[in-house]
Coordinates of C-alpha atoms in Angstrom, one line a residue:
M1 CA -10.0 45.7 67.9
S2 CA -13.6 43.8 67.9
R3 CA -17.0 46.0 69.5
T4 CA -16.2 43.2 72.5
G5 CA -13.6 41.9 75.1
A6 CA -11.5 39.2 74.8
N7 CA -14.3 37.3 77.0
E8 CA -16.9 38.4 75.4
W9 CA -15.6 37.4 71.9
V10 CA -16.4 33.6 71.9
A11 CA -20.0 34.0 73.2
Q12 CA -21.4 35.8 70.5
W13 CA -20.9 33.7 67.7
P14 CA -23.0 30.3 67.8
R15 CA -21.2 27.2 68.5
P16 CA -21.5 24.5 65.6
I17 CA -21.6 20.8 67.5
L18 CA -20.9 17.7 64.6
E19 CA -19.2 15.0 66.6
R20 CA -18.2 13.6 63.4
A21 CA -16.0 16.3 62.1
P22 CA -14.5 18.1 65.2
E23 CA -11.8 19.6 63.0
W24 CA -14.1 21.1 61.2
T25 CA -16.0 22.4 64.5
A26 CA -12.3 23.8 65.0
L27 CA -12.0 25.8 61.7
Y28 CA -14.9 27.3 62.7
S29 CA -13.6 28.6 66.1
V30 CA -10.4 29.7 63.8
A31 CA -12.6 31.4 61.0
W32 CA -13.9 33.4 63.9
E33 CA -10.4 34.3 65.3
Q34 CA -8.8 35.7 62.5
A35 CA -12.3 37.7 61.9
R36 CA -11.8 39.1 65.0
A37 CA -8.6 40.8 63.5
S38 CA -10.6 42.1 60.7
V39 CA -11.8 45.2 62.7
R40 CA -10.6 48.5 62.1
E41 CA -10.9 51.9 63.4
C42 CA -10.7 55.0 60.9
P43 CA -12.8 58.1 63.2
D44 CA -13.4 60.0 60.4
L45 CA -15.2 57.2 58.3
P46 CA -18.8 57.2 57.9
Q47 CA -18.2 54.0 60.1
S48 CA -15.6 53.3 62.7
P49 CA -15.2 50.7 63.7
Y50 CA -15.2 48.6 60.2
L51 CA -14.9 45.3 58.3
W52 CA -11.1 45.8 56.8
P53 CA -10.0 42.9 54.3
G54 CA -6.6 42.4 55.4
V55 CA -4.7 43.9 52.3
W56 CA -3.5 47.4 52.3
A57 CA -4.2 49.0 55.3
H58 CA -5.0 52.5 53.5
S59 CA -7.5 50.6 51.3
I60 CA -11.4 49.1 51.4
W61 CA -12.8 46.7 48.5
I62 CA -16.5 47.1 47.8
W63 CA -16.9 42.9 47.3
D64 CA -14.7 42.0 50.3
T65 CA -16.5 43.3 52.5
C66 CA -19.6 42.1 51.7
F67 CA -18.4 38.6 50.9
M68 CA -17.1 39.2 54.9
A69 CA -20.4 40.6 55.7
L70 CA -22.2 37.8 54.9
Y71 CA -20.7 35.3 57.9
G72 CA -20.8 38.7 60.1
R73 CA -24.4 38.5 60.2
Y74 CA -23.9 35.5 62.2
A75 CA -22.5 37.8 65.4
P76 CA -23.8 41.6 64.5
D77 CA -22.9 42.2 68.4
A78 CA -19.5 41.5 67.8
L79 CA -19.0 42.6 64.2
P80 CA -19.6 46.1 62.4
A81 CA -20.7 43.6 59.1
I82 CA -23.5 45.3 57.2
E83 CA -22.8 48.9 59.0
S84 CA -19.8 49.1 57.1
L85 CA -21.3 49.3 54.2
R86 CA -21.9 52.5 55.0
N87 CA -18.1 53.4 53.7
F88 CA -18.8 52.8 50.6
Y89 CA -22.5 54.4 50.2
V90 CA -22.0 57.6 51.5
P91 CA -18.4 58.9 49.5
L92 CA -19.8 57.2 46.1
H93 CA -23.2 58.8 46.6
D94 CA -24.0 61.5 48.9
G95 CA -21.0 63.9 47.7
W96 CA -18.0 63.4 49.6
T97 CA -16.3 66.8 49.6
G98 CA -12.8 66.1 49.3
P99 CA -9.9 63.4 50.1
Y100 CA -11.7 60.2 51.7
P101 CA -9.5 58.8 54.6
R102 CA -9.9 55.6 52.6
N103 CA -9.0 54.6 49.3
I104 CA -11.8 52.4 47.8
Q105 CA -9.9 50.6 45.6
H106 CA -11.7 49.0 42.5
P107 CA -15.0 51.5 43.0
D108 CA -16.4 49.4 40.1
N109 CA -16.0 46.0 42.4
P110 CA -18.7 43.7 41.6
P111 CA -22.4 45.6 42.8
L112 CA -23.2 43.3 45.5
F113 CA -24.8 45.1 47.9
A114 CA -28.5 44.4 47.8
W115 CA -28.1 40.8 48.0
V116 CA -25.8 41.3 51.4
E117 CA -28.5 43.7 52.9
H118 CA -31.4 41.4 51.8
D119 CA -29.3 38.6 53.3
H120 CA -28.8 40.0 56.4
F121 CA -32.4 41.3 56.8
K122 CA -33.8 37.7 56.7
F123 CA -31.6 37.6 60.7
T124 CA -32.6 41.0 61.7
H125 CA -35.7 41.5 60.3
D126 CA -34.8 45.4 60.9
V127 CA -37.4 47.3 58.9
D128 CA -36.6 50.9 59.9
H129 CA -33.2 50.2 58.7
I130 CA -33.7 48.8 55.1
R131 CA -36.9 51.5 55.0
K132 CA -34.1 54.2 55.5
L133 CA -31.8 52.6 53.0
L134 CA -34.4 52.3 50.3
I135 CA -36.3 55.3 50.6
E136 CA -35.1 58.2 52.7
D137 CA -31.4 57.4 51.3
C138 CA -32.2 54.5 47.7
Y139 CA -28.8 53.6 48.4
L140 CA -28.9 50.2 46.5
Q141 CA -31.0 52.1 43.7
R142 CA -28.6 54.8 43.4
H143 CA -25.8 52.2 43.3
F144 CA -27.1 50.3 40.3
D145 CA -27.8 53.5 38.3
W146 CA -23.8 55.0 39.0
F147 CA -22.7 51.4 38.5
D148 CA -24.5 51.7 35.0
R149 CA -23.6 55.5 34.4
V150 CA -20.0 55.9 35.7
E151 CA -16.9 55.8 33.0
P152 CA -14.1 54.2 32.2
G153 CA -11.1 56.3 33.8
W154 CA -13.3 58.4 36.7
R155 CA -10.8 57.9 40.1
F156 CA -12.1 58.1 43.4
E157 CA -10.4 60.5 45.0
S158 CA -8.9 59.2 48.2
A159 CA -6.3 61.2 50.9
T160 CA -3.9 58.1 50.5
E161 CA -1.0 58.8 48.9
R162 CA -1.3 54.8 46.8
R163 CA -4.3 54.7 44.2
F164 CA -3.4 52.4 42.1
G165 CA -6.7 50.8 40.7
S166 CA -9.0 53.7 41.8
L167 CA -9.0 53.9 38.0
V168 CA -12.8 52.4 36.9
R169 CA -12.4 50.5 34.2
L170 CA -16.3 49.6 33.7
K171 CA -18.7 51.1 30.6
K172 CA -22.1 49.8 30.2
M173 CA -22.9 49.2 26.8
E174 CA -26.5 47.8 25.1
H175 CA -26.4 44.5 26.0
G176 CA -23.8 44.6 29.2
Y177 CA -20.8 45.9 30.5
L178 CA -17.4 46.3 29.4
W179 CA -14.8 45.6 32.6
H180 CA -11.5 43.9 33.4
G181 CA -9.8 41.4 36.0
L182 CA -9.1 43.7 38.4
P183 CA -12.3 45.4 39.1
S184 CA -14.2 42.3 38.8
G185 CA -12.1 40.4 41.2
M186 CA -10.5 38.4 39.0
D187 CA -7.7 39.5 38.8
N188 CA -5.1 37.5 36.3
T189 CA -8.3 35.6 34.7
P190 CA -7.9 34.5 31.0
R191 CA -11.2 35.6 30.1
G192 CA -11.6 37.7 27.2
R193 CA -8.5 35.3 25.1
G194 CA -9.4 34.7 21.8
A195 CA -12.0 37.0 21.5
A196 CA -11.9 39.8 18.7
H197 CA -13.3 42.7 20.6
D198 CA -13.4 43.2 24.4
I199 CA -15.9 41.2 26.0
L200 CA -19.5 41.9 27.8
W201 CA -18.9 40.1 31.1
V202 CA -21.4 37.7 32.3
D203 CA -20.4 38.5 36.2
A204 CA -21.2 42.1 35.4
I205 CA -24.8 41.6 34.3
A206 CA -26.1 38.7 36.2
Q207 CA -25.0 41.1 39.7
Q208 CA -26.6 43.8 38.6
G209 CA -29.8 41.3 37.8
L210 CA -29.1 40.5 41.2
A211 CA -28.9 43.7 43.1
A212 CA -32.2 44.4 41.2
L213 CA -34.0 41.7 42.0
Y214 CA -33.0 42.1 46.1
I215 CA -34.0 45.6 45.6
S216 CA -37.5 44.5 44.7
R217 CA -37.6 42.0 47.0
L218 CA -36.6 44.5 49.9
A219 CA -39.0 47.4 48.6
E220 CA -42.1 44.5 48.8
A221 CA -40.9 43.5 52.5
I222 CA -41.3 46.7 53.6
G223 CA -44.6 47.4 51.9
E224 CA -43.6 48.9 49.1
A225 CA -45.3 48.0 46.3
A226 CA -44.9 50.2 43.6
L227 CA -41.3 50.4 44.1
S228 CA -41.4 46.4 44.5
V229 CA -43.4 46.5 40.9
E230 CA -40.5 48.5 39.1
W231 CA -37.8 47.0 40.4
R232 CA -38.9 43.1 39.3
G233 CA -38.9 44.7 36.0
R234 CA -35.7 45.7 35.5
Y235 CA -34.6 42.6 36.8
D236 CA -37.7 40.4 34.2
R237 CA -35.2 42.7 31.6
I238 CA -31.7 41.6 32.0
R239 CA -32.7 38.6 32.6
Q240 CA -34.2 38.4 29.5
T241 CA -30.8 39.5 27.7
V242 CA -28.7 37.1 29.8
N243 CA -30.9 34.5 28.2
T244 CA -31.0 36.0 25.2
Y245 CA -27.0 36.4 24.7
Y246 CA -24.9 34.6 27.3
W247 CA -26.4 31.1 27.6
D248 CA -24.7 28.4 24.7
D249 CA -27.3 26.1 24.4
E250 CA -24.9 24.2 22.6
D251 CA -22.8 23.4 25.8
G252 CA -25.4 24.1 28.3
F253 CA -23.2 27.1 29.8
Y254 CA -23.2 30.8 30.3
Y255 CA -20.5 32.5 28.9
D256 CA -19.0 35.9 28.0
I257 CA -19.5 37.7 24.8
D258 CA -17.5 39.7 22.2
H259 CA -19.1 43.5 22.7
V260 CA -19.1 43.8 18.9
T261 CA -20.1 39.9 17.8
R262 CA -22.1 38.5 20.3
A263 CA -19.9 35.4 19.5
F264 CA -19.1 33.2 23.1
C265 CA -16.2 33.5 24.8
K266 CA -15.5 30.2 25.5
V267 CA -13.3 30.6 28.8
K268 CA -15.1 28.5 31.6
T269 CA -15.1 30.1 35.3
P270 CA -17.1 30.1 38.1
A271 CA -18.5 33.7 37.3
S272 CA -20.5 31.8 35.4
Y273 CA -22.8 30.6 38.3
W274 CA -23.5 34.3 39.1
P275 CA -26.6 34.2 36.5
L276 CA -27.9 31.2 38.9
L277 CA -27.5 32.9 42.1
A278 CA -29.5 36.0 40.6
E279 CA -32.5 33.5 39.6
M280 CA -32.4 33.5 35.9
A281 CA -31.6 29.7 34.5
T282 CA -34.6 27.9 34.0
P283 CA -34.6 24.4 35.3
E284 CA -32.7 22.6 33.1
Q285 CA -30.2 25.1 32.3
A286 CA -29.4 25.2 36.2
R287 CA -29.6 21.0 35.8
R288 CA -26.6 21.5 32.8
M289 CA -24.6 23.6 35.1
L290 CA -25.1 21.6 37.6
G291 CA -23.3 18.7 36.0
H292 CA -20.6 21.2 34.8
A293 CA -20.3 21.5 38.5
L294 CA -19.8 18.0 39.6
D295 CA -17.4 17.0 36.8
A296 CA -14.5 16.1 38.7
G297 CA -12.8 17.6 35.0
T298 CA -14.8 20.9 34.5
F299 CA -15.0 22.3 38.4
G300 CA -15.7 19.5 40.8
G301 CA -13.4 16.6 42.1
E302 CA -11.5 16.3 45.6
R303 CA -11.3 19.9 45.9
P304 CA -13.9 21.9 44.1
W305 CA -14.3 25.2 42.9
P306 CA -11.4 26.1 41.0
T307 CA -11.6 29.3 39.2
L308 CA -11.1 28.5 35.8
A309 CA -11.8 25.0 34.2
R310 CA -9.2 22.0 34.1
T311 CA -10.2 21.8 30.7
D312 CA -8.7 25.3 30.3
P313 CA -5.3 25.3 28.6
D314 CA -4.0 28.2 31.0
Y315 CA -5.6 25.8 33.9
A316 CA -2.5 23.3 32.7
E317 CA 0.3 25.9 32.2
A318 CA -0.8 27.6 35.9
A319 CA -0.4 23.9 37.3
P320 CA 0.0 22.6 39.6
D321 CA -0.8 25.5 42.0
G322 CA -3.4 27.8 40.4
R323 CA -1.8 30.9 39.3
Y324 CA -4.4 33.2 41.2
W325 CA -7.6 33.1 39.5
R326 CA -6.2 30.6 36.7
G327 CA -7.5 27.9 38.9
G328 CA -6.7 29.0 42.4
V329 CA -9.6 28.1 44.9
W330 CA -11.7 31.5 46.1
A331 CA -13.3 31.6 48.7
P332 CA -16.2 34.3 47.5
T333 CA -16.1 32.6 44.7
T334 CA -16.9 28.5 46.5
Y335 CA -19.5 30.2 48.1
M336 CA -21.4 31.9 46.1
A337 CA -21.1 29.1 43.2
I338 CA -22.4 26.6 45.8
K339 CA -25.6 28.6 47.0
A340 CA -26.3 29.4 43.6
L341 CA -26.9 25.3 43.6
E342 CA -29.4 25.6 46.0
K343 CA -31.4 28.2 44.6
Y344 CA -32.7 25.3 42.2
G345 CA -32.9 22.9 44.9
F346 CA -29.6 21.4 44.8
F347 CA -29.1 20.8 48.1
E348 CA -27.6 17.3 48.4
E349 CA -25.3 18.1 45.5
A350 CA -24.2 21.6 47.2
T351 CA -23.8 20.0 50.2
T352 CA -21.3 17.6 48.6
L353 CA -19.4 20.5 47.3
A354 CA -19.5 22.4 50.5
E355 CA -18.2 19.0 52.7
R356 CA -15.0 18.8 49.8
A357 CA -14.5 22.5 50.0
L358 CA -13.8 22.1 53.9
G359 CA -11.8 19.2 53.7
H360 CA -9.5 21.1 51.6
I361 CA -9.4 24.0 54.0
E362 CA -9.0 22.4 56.8
R363 CA -6.1 20.0 55.6
T364 CA -4.6 23.0 54.1
Y365 CA -4.5 24.4 57.7
R366 CA -2.8 21.8 58.9
A367 CA -0.3 21.2 56.3
V368 CA 1.4 24.5 55.6
E369 CA 3.3 26.5 58.4
P370 CA 1.8 29.4 59.4
A371 CA -1.1 27.3 60.3
S372 CA -3.9 29.5 58.7
L373 CA -6.9 30.5 56.5
W374 CA -5.3 32.1 53.2
E375 CA -6.2 34.0 50.8
A376 CA -6.4 31.1 48.2
L377 CA -5.8 27.4 47.8
S378 CA -4.3 25.4 45.1
P379 CA -6.5 23.5 42.8
T380 CA -4.3 20.2 43.4
R381 CA -3.0 19.5 46.5
D382 CA -3.5 20.9 50.0
H383 CA -1.6 24.0 49.9
P384 CA -1.8 27.6 49.1
A385 CA -1.9 28.8 45.6
D386 CA 1.0 30.6 44.2
R387 CA 1.2 34.2 43.3
P388 CA 0.4 35.3 39.9
H389 CA 2.6 36.6 36.9
G390 CA 5.3 34.5 38.0
K391 CA 6.7 36.1 41.1
P392 CA 7.8 33.4 43.6
G393 CA 6.1 32.7 47.2
P394 CA 2.1 31.4 47.7
V395 CA -0.1 34.0 48.9
R396 CA -0.4 35.7 52.0
P397 CA -2.4 34.3 55.1
Y398 CA -5.7 36.0 55.1
V399 CA -8.2 37.4 57.4
G400 CA -11.0 39.1 55.0
W401 CA -13.3 36.7 53.2
S402 CA -11.3 33.5 53.4
S403 CA -13.1 33.1 57.2
L404 CA -16.7 32.7 55.1
P405 CA -16.5 29.1 54.4
P406 CA -15.0 27.6 57.5
I407 CA -18.3 29.7 59.1
A408 CA -21.0 30.0 56.5
L409 CA -20.9 26.5 54.6
L410 CA -20.3 24.7 58.5
I411 CA -23.3 25.8 59.3
E412 CA -26.0 26.2 55.8
N413 CA -24.8 23.0 54.1
V414 CA -23.2 20.4 56.6
L415 CA -25.3 21.2 59.6
G416 CA -28.1 22.5 57.4
F417 CA -30.0 25.2 58.4
H418 CA -29.8 27.3 55.2
D419 CA -32.7 29.4 55.9
V420 CA -33.2 31.5 58.6
D421 CA -36.0 33.8 58.2
A422 CA -36.2 36.4 61.3
A423 CA -39.5 38.0 59.7
A424 CA -41.5 34.6 59.5
N425 CA -40.0 33.8 62.9
R426 CA -39.1 30.6 60.8
V427 CA -36.0 28.1 60.7
H428 CA -35.4 25.9 57.9
W429 CA -33.4 22.8 58.4
R430 CA -32.0 20.5 56.4
W431 CA -32.0 17.6 58.5
R432 CA -29.6 14.3 57.7
P433 CA -28.7 11.3 59.7
Q434 CA -24.7 12.4 60.8
G435 CA -24.8 11.4 64.0
R436 CA -25.1 14.0 67.1
H437 CA -25.0 17.3 65.3
G438 CA -26.8 20.5 65.7
I439 CA -26.0 24.6 67.0
E440 CA -26.4 26.3 70.1
Q441 CA -27.2 30.2 70.1
L442 CA -28.0 30.3 66.7
R443 CA -29.8 33.8 66.6
F444 CA -32.2 35.6 64.7
G445 CA -34.2 38.7 65.4
P446 CA -35.3 38.8 69.3
V447 CA -34.7 34.7 69.1
V448 CA -31.8 32.6 70.9
T449 CA -32.2 29.1 70.3
D450 CA -30.3 26.0 70.3
I451 CA -31.5 22.6 68.2
L452 CA -29.4 19.8 69.2
A453 CA -30.1 16.4 67.0
E454 CA -28.9 13.4 69.3
A455 CA -27.4 10.1 67.5
D456 CA -31.1 8.5 68.2
G457 CA -33.2 11.0 66.3
Q458 CA -34.0 13.3 69.3
V459 CA -34.0 16.6 68.8
R460 CA -33.4 18.6 71.6
V461 CA -34.7 22.7 71.3
T462 CA -34.1 25.6 73.7
S463 CA -35.4 29.0 73.0
N464 CA -36.0 32.4 74.8
R465 CA -39.4 33.0 72.4
P466 CA -41.8 30.6 70.5
Y467 CA -40.7 30.1 66.6
T468 CA -41.3 27.3 64.2
L469 CA -38.4 24.9 63.1
V470 CA -38.7 23.6 59.8
I471 CA -37.4 19.8 59.6
N472 CA -37.4 18.4 56.0
G473 CA -40.2 20.9 55.1
T474 CA -42.5 20.0 57.9
P475 CA -42.7 22.4 60.7
H476 CA -42.9 22.1 64.6
P477 CA -43.6 24.8 66.6
V478 CA -41.3 25.4 68.9
Q479 CA -42.1 27.0 72.4
A480 CA -40.2 29.2 75.1
G481 CA -38.3 27.1 76.8
A482 CA -37.0 23.3 76.0
T483 CA -39.1 21.3 73.5
R484 CA -37.9 17.7 72.7
L485 CA -38.9 16.3 69.1
N486 CA -38.5 13.0 67.0
V487 CA -37.4 12.8 63.9
D488 CA -37.3 9.7 62.2
G489 CA -34.0 8.6 59.9
A490 CA -35.8 7.0 57.6
S491 CA -38.9 8.7 56.8
A492 CA -37.1 12.0 57.0
S493 CA -34.4 11.3 54.5
A494 CA -37.3 10.8 52.4
A495 CA -38.1 13.6 52.9
A496 CA -35.0 15.6 52.4
A497 CA -34.6 14.1 48.8
K498 CA -38.3 15.5 48.0
A499 CA -37.6 19.0 50.2
D500 CA -34.3 19.1 47.3
A501 CA -36.8 19.2 44.2
P502 CA -35.9 22.5 42.2
L503 CA -37.3 25.7 44.1
L504 CA -37.6 27.7 40.9
K505 CA -40.4 26.9 38.8
N506 CA -40.4 28.7 35.0
G507 CA -36.6 30.4 35.8
R508 CA -38.4 32.2 38.5

């Protein structure tokens, strides 16, 4: 159950307004109702209640929980989002004695804790939490080091009978990591096909770089300059390795590589966008990656972000419904790749892909019984993906991370509230002409605000406290109470285009 009663639940989330697409705001409500079903109790865990990914009742997953926490930051009083990460920190890094009450399925899942902690901190500015996390407990640094040191065959001991999948497959090598489809999260991906030896996975090293980058930024945010510099140095070394060995300039793409020969393993998946999320690409590299994202023959089209390029022979074999990670469209990779493009200022393109993704989810919701969000979607039609390995039937209706795109992509991309910063007391809004639209009850730090654009360009803002609303790069002071602003459509559209210039210079 949630931490709030049924009558209080709806009041805990922001309320989007988008009169041109009421079906998307209706889907948003469905996503929150399914998210409510993800809260479970287990008093013997370090954190209870906790977010449950929606698969096996006796197991929890790192990367599922991390992606769930990314939408949980919009309703921190309702969902135990960031708190749920303690159920991994404590048993993995504090020397838990005896079998653990929940199985951690694939403890060598993607190391996303620092990214999620950083994005949650942007909403809360909870300095005490970050200080304890980095200085007292050192969980983020310890998990980074654990990911480097753990050996294949290490097993997490749980009290559950079913322990399949808990054996570690990860191994640190000179220029990256040996890994496997299951712990990477992309279970039956054909990555590594045709390589002479095992591959080094581009997402594993990029995710470690992402962790180092956000440890550095969090340390800087709490005034720990030496710690920030140390982890920025680690990040810079990883970034150099990724661009030296994993970037194919001929194809304009990041690939996995053979761990012996360093040859590219040319299987294109959205995993190659993790280096962009980690801000490792130069602007030119990012622009070439954008081309693949928009290409209907690769990752673009009406139903974007298949988890295998449409030109790949295994994609054709898995047609029409993607056979899980051989073309199925998944919430985590869709969200990650769209956020990766935004790092380089490609907001217009990211929004186009986000709107297509939301359309795909919503049409599938209406077209298929039972009406639900699904574990993954078909890349060719409005239907759930099929299961792997020739198993009959579609994937399951899903709680977990499938609520992420209908919530976060609607707020951040379609409505345009792409950066909320409680430390700076500021909201960045990429406004564009789309009729009456906005958001009510957006919370960050101590601020609760409503922001509503009328069709005539008038913007009405109410807030319990002052803050700065940045509209297409122009700051506007918002007072406690009611504030009215004018946004001229033509000049605002021009400002939005200017604001879409790449944010990162020289790959930084």
